[in-house]
PDB file of C-alpha atoms and ligand atoms in Angstrom:
ATOM      1  CA  MET A   1      98.702 110.414 155.058  1.00  0.00           C
ATOM      2  CA  SER A   2      95.071 110.860 153.988  1.00  0.00           C
ATOM      3  CA  GLY A   3      92.662 107.911 154.070  1.00  0.00           C
ATOM      4  CA  LEU A   4      92.542 107.995 150.281  1.00  0.00           C
ATOM      5  CA  LEU A   5      96.258 107.288 150.011  1.00  0.00           C
ATOM      6  CA  LYS A   6      96.078 104.039 151.932  1.00  0.00           C
ATOM      7  CA  PHE A   7      94.257 101.930 149.364  1.00  0.00           C
ATOM      8  CA  PRO A   8      96.722  99.633 147.617  1.00  0.00           C
ATOM      9  CA  VAL A   9      97.733 100.321 144.029  1.00  0.00           C
ATOM     10  CA  ILE A  10      99.199  97.957 141.468  1.00  0.00           C
ATOM     11  CA  SER A  11     100.830 100.050 138.728  1.00  0.00           C
ATOM     12  CA  ILE A  12     101.179  98.481 135.295  1.00  0.00           C
ATOM     13  CA  ASP A  13     103.208 100.627 132.913  1.00  0.00           C
ATOM     14  CA  GLY A  14     104.590  99.833 129.498  1.00  0.00           C
ATOM     15  CA  PRO A  15     104.645 100.686 125.817  1.00  0.00           C
ATOM     16  CA  THR A  16     101.720 100.781 123.405  1.00  0.00           C
ATOM     17  CA  ALA A  17     100.069  97.416 122.671  1.00  0.00           C
ATOM     18  CA  SER A  18     102.135  95.519 125.266  1.00  0.00           C
ATOM     19  CA  GLY A  19      98.901  93.885 126.434  1.00  0.00           C
ATOM     20  CA  LYS A  20      98.631  96.180 129.471  1.00  0.00           C
ATOM     21  CA  GLY A  21      94.949  96.921 128.983  1.00  0.00           C
ATOM     22  CA  THR A  22      93.788  93.304 128.894  1.00  0.00           C
ATOM     23  CA  VAL A  23      96.147  92.193 131.652  1.00  0.00           C
ATOM     24  CA  ALA A  24      95.474  95.150 133.985  1.00  0.00           C
ATOM     25  CA  HIS A  25      91.735  94.786 133.516  1.00  0.00           C
ATOM     26  CA  ARG A  26      91.819  91.072 134.389  1.00  0.00           C
ATOM     27  CA  VAL A  27      94.039  91.640 137.436  1.00  0.00           C
ATOM     28  CA  ALA A  28      91.572  94.287 138.663  1.00  0.00           C
ATOM     29  CA  LYS A  29      88.644  91.941 138.118  1.00  0.00           C
ATOM     30  CA  GLN A  30      90.311  89.064 139.988  1.00  0.00           C
ATOM     31  CA  LEU A  31      91.023  91.278 142.987  1.00  0.00           C
ATOM     32  CA  GLY A  32      87.729  93.213 142.844  1.00  0.00           C
ATOM     33  CA  PHE A  33      89.806  96.413 142.444  1.00  0.00           C
ATOM     34  CA  HIS A  34      89.013  99.569 140.497  1.00  0.00           C
ATOM     35  CA  TYR A  35      90.713 100.004 137.152  1.00  0.00           C
ATOM     36  CA  LEU A  36      92.286 103.164 135.744  1.00  0.00           C
ATOM     37  CA  ASP A  37      92.976 103.244 132.002  1.00  0.00           C
ATOM     38  CA  SER A  38      95.065 106.426 132.042  1.00  0.00           C
ATOM     39  CA  GLY A  39      95.732 106.178 128.299  1.00  0.00           C
ATOM     40  CA  ALA A  40      91.990 106.630 127.774  1.00  0.00           C
ATOM     41  CA  LEU A  41      92.195 109.994 129.563  1.00  0.00           C
ATOM     42  CA  TYR A  42      94.907 111.175 127.143  1.00  0.00           C
ATOM     43  CA  ARG A  43      92.874 109.802 124.238  1.00  0.00           C
ATOM     44  CA  LEU A  44      89.711 111.563 125.480  1.00  0.00           C
ATOM     45  CA  THR A  45      91.595 114.828 125.910  1.00  0.00           C
ATOM     46  CA  ALA A  46      92.964 114.506 122.366  1.00  0.00           C
ATOM     47  CA  LEU A  47      89.485 113.733 121.032  1.00  0.00           C
ATOM     48  CA  SER A  48      88.080 116.706 122.908  1.00  0.00           C
ATOM     49  CA  ALA A  49      90.766 118.949 121.340  1.00  0.00           C
ATOM     50  CA  LEU A  50      89.976 117.631 117.853  1.00  0.00           C
ATOM     51  CA  ARG A  51      86.246 118.122 118.386  1.00  0.00           C
ATOM     52  CA  ASN A  52      86.778 121.665 119.625  1.00  0.00           C
ATOM     53  CA  GLY A  53      89.105 122.559 116.763  1.00  0.00           C
ATOM     54  CA  VAL A  54      92.049 123.102 119.148  1.00  0.00           C
ATOM     55  CA  ALA A  55      95.525 122.607 117.619  1.00  0.00           C
ATOM     56  CA  LEU A  56      97.372 119.619 119.141  1.00  0.00           C
ATOM     57  CA  SER A  57     100.277 121.951 119.962  1.00  0.00           C
ATOM     58  CA  ASP A  58      98.185 124.470 121.925  1.00  0.00           C
ATOM     59  CA  GLU A  59      99.321 123.424 125.400  1.00  0.00           C
ATOM     60  CA  GLN A  60      97.287 125.948 127.417  1.00  0.00           C
ATOM     61  CA  ALA A  61      94.014 125.285 125.587  1.00  0.00           C
ATOM     62  CA  ILE A  62      94.388 121.495 125.773  1.00  0.00           C
ATOM     63  CA  ALA A  63      95.308 121.626 129.466  1.00  0.00           C
ATOM     64  CA  ALA A  64      92.143 123.696 130.037  1.00  0.00           C
ATOM     65  CA  LEU A  65      90.087 120.972 128.291  1.00  0.00           C
ATOM     66  CA  GLY A  66      91.834 118.248 130.353  1.00  0.00           C
ATOM     67  CA  ARG A  67      91.121 119.963 133.676  1.00  0.00           C
ATOM     68  CA  VAL A  68      87.349 119.708 133.150  1.00  0.00           C
ATOM     69  CA  LEU A  69      87.256 116.601 130.976  1.00  0.00           C
ATOM     70  CA  PRO A  70      83.567 115.573 130.864  1.00  0.00           C
ATOM     71  CA  CYS A  71      84.293 111.825 130.838  1.00  0.00           C
ATOM     72  CA  ARG A  72      82.524 108.840 132.311  1.00  0.00           C
ATOM     73  CA  PHE A  73      83.470 105.146 132.421  1.00  0.00           C
ATOM     74  CA  ASP A  74      80.596 102.717 132.763  1.00  0.00           C
ATOM     75  CA  LYS A  75      80.395  98.944 132.190  1.00  0.00           C
ATOM     76  CA  GLY A  76      83.286  98.913 129.710  1.00  0.00           C
ATOM     77  CA  HIS A  77      81.991 101.972 127.844  1.00  0.00           C
ATOM     78  CA  VAL A  78      83.680 105.375 127.663  1.00  0.00           C
ATOM     79  CA  TYR A  79      81.681 108.593 127.342  1.00  0.00           C
ATOM     80  CA  LEU A  80      82.790 112.097 126.403  1.00  0.00           C
ATOM     81  CA  ALA A  81      80.248 114.846 127.099  1.00  0.00           C
ATOM     82  CA  GLY A  82      77.556 112.145 127.174  1.00  0.00           C
ATOM     83  CA  ASP A  83      78.503 110.564 123.808  1.00  0.00           C
ATOM     84  CA  ASP A  84      79.544 106.914 123.746  1.00  0.00           C
ATOM     85  CA  VAL A  85      83.056 107.140 122.215  1.00  0.00           C
ATOM     86  CA  THR A  86      84.250 103.640 123.234  1.00  0.00           C
ATOM     87  CA  ASP A  87      85.280 102.635 119.700  1.00  0.00           C
ATOM     88  CA  GLU A  88      86.299 106.092 118.509  1.00  0.00           C
ATOM     89  CA  VAL A  89      88.930 106.603 121.250  1.00  0.00           C
ATOM     90  CA  ARG A  90      90.591 103.285 120.360  1.00  0.00           C
ATOM     91  CA  GLN A  91      91.280 104.317 116.767  1.00  0.00           C
ATOM     92  CA  GLU A  92      94.912 104.674 115.717  1.00  0.00           C
ATOM     93  CA  GLU A  93      94.617 108.352 114.793  1.00  0.00           C
ATOM     94  CA  ILE A  94      93.333 109.172 118.266  1.00  0.00           C
ATOM     95  CA  GLY A  95      96.209 107.140 119.794  1.00  0.00           C
ATOM     96  CA  VAL A  96      98.695 109.135 117.730  1.00  0.00           C
ATOM     97  CA  ALA A  97      97.028 112.436 118.738  1.00  0.00           C
ATOM     98  CA  ALA A  98      97.073 111.290 122.406  1.00  0.00           C
ATOM     99  CA  SER A  99     100.782 110.581 122.225  1.00  0.00           C
ATOM    100  CA  LYS A 100     101.373 114.073 120.778  1.00  0.00           C
ATOM    101  CA  ILE A 101      99.503 115.912 123.531  1.00  0.00           C
ATOM    102  CA  ALA A 102     101.027 113.634 126.213  1.00  0.00           C
ATOM    103  CA  VAL A 103     104.404 115.357 125.699  1.00  0.00           C
ATOM    104  CA  LEU A 104     102.949 118.659 126.975  1.00  0.00           C
ATOM    105  CA  PRO A 105     103.738 119.155 130.703  1.00  0.00           C
ATOM    106  CA  LEU A 106     100.653 121.309 131.429  1.00  0.00           C
ATOM    107  CA  VAL A 107      98.392 118.675 129.897  1.00  0.00           C
ATOM    108  CA  ARG A 108      99.972 115.962 132.067  1.00  0.00           C
ATOM    109  CA  LYS A 109      99.530 118.179 135.135  1.00  0.00           C
ATOM    110  CA  ALA A 110      95.886 118.851 134.248  1.00  0.00           C
ATOM    111  CA  LEU A 111      95.121 115.121 134.355  1.00  0.00           C
ATOM    112  CA  VAL A 112      96.848 114.278 137.670  1.00  0.00           C
ATOM    113  CA  GLU A 113      93.912 114.964 139.993  1.00  0.00           C
ATOM    114  CA  LEU A 114      91.484 112.967 137.870  1.00  0.00           C
ATOM    115  CA  GLN A 115      93.861 109.980 137.845  1.00  0.00           C
ATOM    116  CA  VAL A 116      94.469 110.099 141.611  1.00  0.00           C
ATOM    117  CA  SER A 117      90.683 110.188 142.200  1.00  0.00           C
ATOM    118  CA  PHE A 118      90.436 106.599 140.903  1.00  0.00           C
ATOM    119  CA  ARG A 119      92.264 105.374 144.037  1.00  0.00           C
ATOM    120  CA  GLN A 120      89.314 104.068 145.990  1.00  0.00           C
ATOM    121  CA  ALA A 121      88.515 101.118 148.260  1.00  0.00           C
ATOM    122  CA  PRO A 122      89.399  98.315 148.124  1.00  0.00           C
ATOM    123  CA  GLY A 123      92.265  99.164 145.723  1.00  0.00           C
ATOM    124  CA  LEU A 124      93.279 100.150 142.226  1.00  0.00           C
ATOM    125  CA  VAL A 125      95.028  98.689 139.223  1.00  0.00           C
ATOM    126  CA  ALA A 126      96.468 101.637 137.278  1.00  0.00           C
ATOM    127  CA  ASP A 127      97.500 101.155 133.670  1.00  0.00           C
ATOM    128  CA  GLY A 128      99.665 103.655 131.773  1.00  0.00           C
ATOM    129  CA  ARG A 129     103.167 105.020 131.231  1.00  0.00           C
ATOM    130  CA  ASP A 130     103.912 106.892 134.452  1.00  0.00           C
ATOM    131  CA  MET A 131     101.670 105.183 137.013  1.00  0.00           C
ATOM    132  CA  GLY A 132     104.588 103.838 139.084  1.00  0.00           C
ATOM    133  CA  THR A 133     106.976 106.733 138.426  1.00  0.00           C
ATOM    134  CA  VAL A 134     104.767 109.835 138.817  1.00  0.00           C
ATOM    135  CA  ILE A 135     101.094 109.286 139.676  1.00  0.00           C
ATOM    136  CA  PHE A 136     101.334 106.484 142.272  1.00  0.00           C
ATOM    137  CA  PRO A 137     104.997 106.357 143.354  1.00  0.00           C
ATOM    138  CA  ASP A 138     103.895 104.498 146.522  1.00  0.00           C
ATOM    139  CA  ALA A 139     102.205 101.662 144.550  1.00  0.00           C
ATOM    140  CA  LEU A 140     102.502  98.415 146.488  1.00  0.00           C
ATOM    141  CA  GLN A 141     103.443  96.447 143.374  1.00  0.00           C
ATOM    142  CA  LYS A 142     104.942  98.063 140.280  1.00  0.00           C
ATOM    143  CA  VAL A 143     105.068  96.209 137.000  1.00  0.00           C
ATOM    144  CA  PHE A 144     106.620  97.232 133.681  1.00  0.00           C
ATOM    145  CA  LEU A 145     104.952  95.185 130.975  1.00  0.00           C
ATOM    146  CA  THR A 146     106.753  94.968 127.680  1.00  0.00           C
ATOM    147  CA  ALA A 147     106.928  92.873 124.486  1.00  0.00           C
ATOM    148  CA  SER A 148     108.816  92.946 121.194  1.00  0.00           C
ATOM    149  CA  VAL A 149     107.606  95.404 118.521  1.00  0.00           C
ATOM    150  CA  GLU A 150     106.613  92.443 116.299  1.00  0.00           C
ATOM    151  CA  ALA A 151     104.523  90.799 119.036  1.00  0.00           C
ATOM    152  CA  ARG A 152     102.840  94.129 119.799  1.00  0.00           C
ATOM    153  CA  ALA A 153     102.121  94.959 116.155  1.00  0.00           C
ATOM    154  CA  ASN A 154     100.632  91.504 115.728  1.00  0.00           C
ATOM    155  CA  ARG A 155      98.320  91.963 118.704  1.00  0.00           C
ATOM    156  CA  ARG A 156      97.239  95.423 117.572  1.00  0.00           C
ATOM    157  CA  TYR A 157      96.590  94.070 114.057  1.00  0.00           C
ATOM    158  CA  LYS A 158      94.290  91.341 115.398  1.00  0.00           C
ATOM    159  CA  GLN A 159      92.436  93.801 117.667  1.00  0.00           C
ATOM    160  CA  LEU A 160      91.790  96.222 114.805  1.00  0.00           C
ATOM    161  CA  ILE A 161      90.661  93.533 112.354  1.00  0.00           C
ATOM    162  CA  GLU A 162      88.359  92.002 114.988  1.00  0.00           C
ATOM    163  CA  LYS A 163      86.723  95.401 115.476  1.00  0.00           C
ATOM    164  CA  GLY A 164      86.305  95.813 111.728  1.00  0.00           C
ATOM    165  CA  PHE A 165      88.879  98.623 111.380  1.00  0.00           C
ATOM    166  CA  PRO A 166      91.371  98.633 108.494  1.00  0.00           C
ATOM    167  CA  ALA A 167      94.923  97.597 109.473  1.00  0.00           C
ATOM    168  CA  ASN A 168      98.288  97.184 107.760  1.00  0.00           C
ATOM    169  CA  MET A 169     101.210  95.435 109.513  1.00  0.00           C
ATOM    170  CA  GLU A 170     103.942  97.645 108.030  1.00  0.00           C
ATOM    171  CA  ASP A 171     102.145 100.836 109.036  1.00  0.00           C
ATOM    172  CA  LEU A 172     101.498  99.420 112.512  1.00  0.00           C
ATOM    173  CA  VAL A 173     105.175  98.591 113.129  1.00  0.00           C
ATOM    174  CA  LYS A 174     106.212 102.061 111.947  1.00  0.00           C
ATOM    175  CA  ASP A 175     103.530 103.710 114.068  1.00  0.00           C
ATOM    176  CA  LEU A 176     104.510 101.707 117.178  1.00  0.00           C
ATOM    177  CA  GLU A 177     108.199 102.547 116.748  1.00  0.00           C
ATOM    178  CA  GLU A 178     107.434 106.250 116.327  1.00  0.00           C
ATOM    179  CA  ARG A 179     105.089 106.233 119.305  1.00  0.00           C
ATOM    180  CA  ASP A 180     107.623 104.367 121.514  1.00  0.00           C
ATOM    181  CA  ALA A 181     110.287 106.903 120.569  1.00  0.00           C
ATOM    182  CA  ARG A 182     107.975 109.826 121.410  1.00  0.00           C
ATOM    183  CA  ASP A 183     106.808 108.256 124.711  1.00  0.00           C
ATOM    184  CA  MET A 184     110.393 107.461 125.802  1.00  0.00           C
ATOM    185  CA  ALA A 185     112.116 110.638 124.619  1.00  0.00           C
ATOM    186  CA  ARG A 186     109.764 113.218 126.120  1.00  0.00           C
ATOM    187  CA  THR A 187     111.088 115.155 129.104  1.00  0.00           C
ATOM    188  CA  ALA A 188     107.777 115.157 131.009  1.00  0.00           C
ATOM    189  CA  ALA A 189     107.240 111.726 132.612  1.00  0.00           C
ATOM    190  CA  PRO A 190     108.986 109.633 129.945  1.00  0.00           C
ATOM    191  CA  LEU A 191     108.099 105.976 129.584  1.00  0.00           C
ATOM    192  CA  LYS A 192     110.562 104.009 131.719  1.00  0.00           C
ATOM    193  CA  PRO A 193     110.362 101.334 134.397  1.00  0.00           C
ATOM    194  CA  ALA A 194     109.771 102.756 137.894  1.00  0.00           C
ATOM    195  CA  PRO A 195     112.478 102.023 140.452  1.00  0.00           C
ATOM    196  CA  GLY A 196     111.680  98.608 141.895  1.00  0.00           C
ATOM    197  CA  ALA A 197     109.279  97.677 139.068  1.00  0.00           C
ATOM    198  CA  PHE A 198     109.123  94.032 138.019  1.00  0.00           C
ATOM    199  CA  ILE A 199     109.853  93.848 134.293  1.00  0.00           C
ATOM    200  CA  LEU A 200     107.553  91.368 132.618  1.00  0.00           C
ATOM    201  CA  ASP A 201     108.174  90.538 128.939  1.00  0.00           C
ATOM    202  CA  THR A 202     104.936  89.182 127.499  1.00  0.00           C
ATOM    203  CA  SER A 203     106.226  88.422 123.959  1.00  0.00           C
ATOM    204  CA  HIS A 204     105.826  84.701 124.651  1.00  0.00           C
ATOM    205  CA  LEU A 205     103.181  84.781 127.387  1.00  0.00           C
ATOM    206  CA  THR A 206      99.421  84.581 127.133  1.00  0.00           C
ATOM    207  CA  ALA A 207      97.419  87.323 128.863  1.00  0.00           C
ATOM    208  CA  ASN A 208      96.359  84.844 131.561  1.00  0.00           C
ATOM    209  CA  GLU A 209      99.967  83.825 132.245  1.00  0.00           C
ATOM    210  CA  ALA A 210     100.877  87.485 132.706  1.00  0.00           C
ATOM    211  CA  VAL A 211      97.844  87.994 134.989  1.00  0.00           C
ATOM    212  CA  HIS A 212      98.869  84.988 137.068  1.00  0.00           C
ATOM    213  CA  GLN A 213     102.424  86.322 137.503  1.00  0.00           C
ATOM    214  CA  ILE A 214     101.201  89.742 138.583  1.00  0.00           C
ATOM    215  CA  LEU A 215      98.757  88.241 141.099  1.00  0.00           C
ATOM    216  CA  SER A 216     101.620  86.168 142.586  1.00  0.00           C
ATOM    217  CA  LEU A 217     103.848  89.258 142.785  1.00  0.00           C
ATOM    218  CA  TYR A 218     101.075  91.188 144.506  1.00  0.00           C
ATOM    219  CA  ALA A 219     100.423  88.375 146.992  1.00  0.00           C
ATOM    220  CA  GLN A 220     104.153  88.354 147.798  1.00  0.00           C
ATOM    221  CA  ALA A 221     104.186  92.163 148.174  1.00  0.00           C
ATOM    222  CA  LEU A 222     101.278  91.900 150.645  1.00  0.00           C
ATOM    223  CA  ARG A 223     103.131  89.227 152.632  1.00  0.00           C
ATOM    224  CA  ASN A 224     106.278  91.390 152.677  1.00  0.00           C
ATOM    225  CA  GLN A 225     104.243  94.370 153.827  1.00  0.00           C
ATOM    226  CA  SER A 226     102.607  92.508 156.709  1.00  0.00           C
ATOM    227  CA  ALA A 227     106.005  91.117 157.757  1.00  0.00           C
ATOM    228  CA  ILE A 228     107.333  94.680 158.258  1.00  0.00           C
TER     229      ILE A 228
HETATM  230  O1  LIG B   1      97.907 103.328 126.423  1.00  0.00           O
HETATM  231  P1  LIG B   1      97.345 104.096 125.239  1.00  0.00           P
HETATM  232  O2  LIG B   1      97.841 103.631 123.898  1.00  0.00           O
HETATM  233  O3  LIG B   1      95.848 104.173 125.308  1.00  0.00           O
HETATM  234  O4  LIG B   1      97.881 105.609 125.434  1.00  0.00           O
HETATM  235  C1  LIG B   1      97.694 106.591 124.463  1.00  0.00           C
HETATM  236  C2  LIG B   1      98.798 107.622 124.553  1.00  0.00           C
HETATM  237  O5  LIG B   1      98.685 108.338 125.779  1.00  0.00           O
HETATM  238  C3  LIG B   1     100.217 107.049 124.542  1.00  0.00           C
HETATM  239  O6  LIG B   1     100.838 107.151 123.281  1.00  0.00           O
HETATM  240  C4  LIG B   1     100.985 107.880 125.524  1.00  0.00           C
HETATM  241  C5  LIG B   1      99.959 108.582 126.351  1.00  0.00           C
HETATM  242  N1  LIG B   1      99.944 108.171 127.763  1.00  0.00           N
HETATM  243  C6  LIG B   1     100.810 108.807 128.616  1.00  0.00           C
HETATM  244  O7  LIG B   1     101.612 109.626 128.165  1.00  0.00           O
HETATM  245  N2  LIG B   1     100.772 108.546 129.949  1.00  0.00           N
HETATM  246  C7  LIG B   1      99.924 107.637 130.430  1.00  0.00           C
HETATM  247  N3  LIG B   1      99.910 107.393 131.744  1.00  0.00           N
HETATM  248  C8  LIG B   1      99.054 106.935 129.558  1.00  0.00           C
HETATM  249  C9  LIG B   1      99.094 107.228 128.218  1.00  0.00           C
END
């Protein structure tokens, strides 16, 4: 086992707008861990394809863009080829484009190395769809965060309005259902709980309650590990 592989990982997978981003980010902050927003890498790859006029079905060309993705994460900002695209990558149309390219096996493969490189001392909280199943199957604590479609659409609605983007509840519910179906039905790394993942339904939990639960699970996993 290489030194890199030893740093502990908490994987937090789940559907769109389940609150993963906020929760995973806070867990990472509490533990002083690094944070991987793997969805952002798919969003950045999709944005890069759109900017370069590459069709979202051109698997080879998009994988080539993903392999050398010129991205940088710094103090909550996301950069693509030096441009601050923090707000742009969060837009719904980029999310939809990301979910389309995420079905392409070569694109997923192209992003593996970049994702694994986030595993650094003292540890990593990895947020996505396949963190516990594919990218970090040896994660010390695996969590599958979920919530009802209504709760998720509501959260997404508030986020968009707060940022000054237009939003419509009906469209959001439809978009979430379509995106869930695409994320779950794809053959390459479909969205599903990893074996041994703790399933946490956040429909009726605040973000801090979810954070608290995950920190307790992690503390227990550490105790179990040192008892072995
Ligand atoms: O988490 P998000 O909404 O930012 O993710 C955008 C899209 O990227 C999502 O629809 C599916 C895809 N994705 C993925 O396939 N695997 C991941 N590990 C993360 C995201």
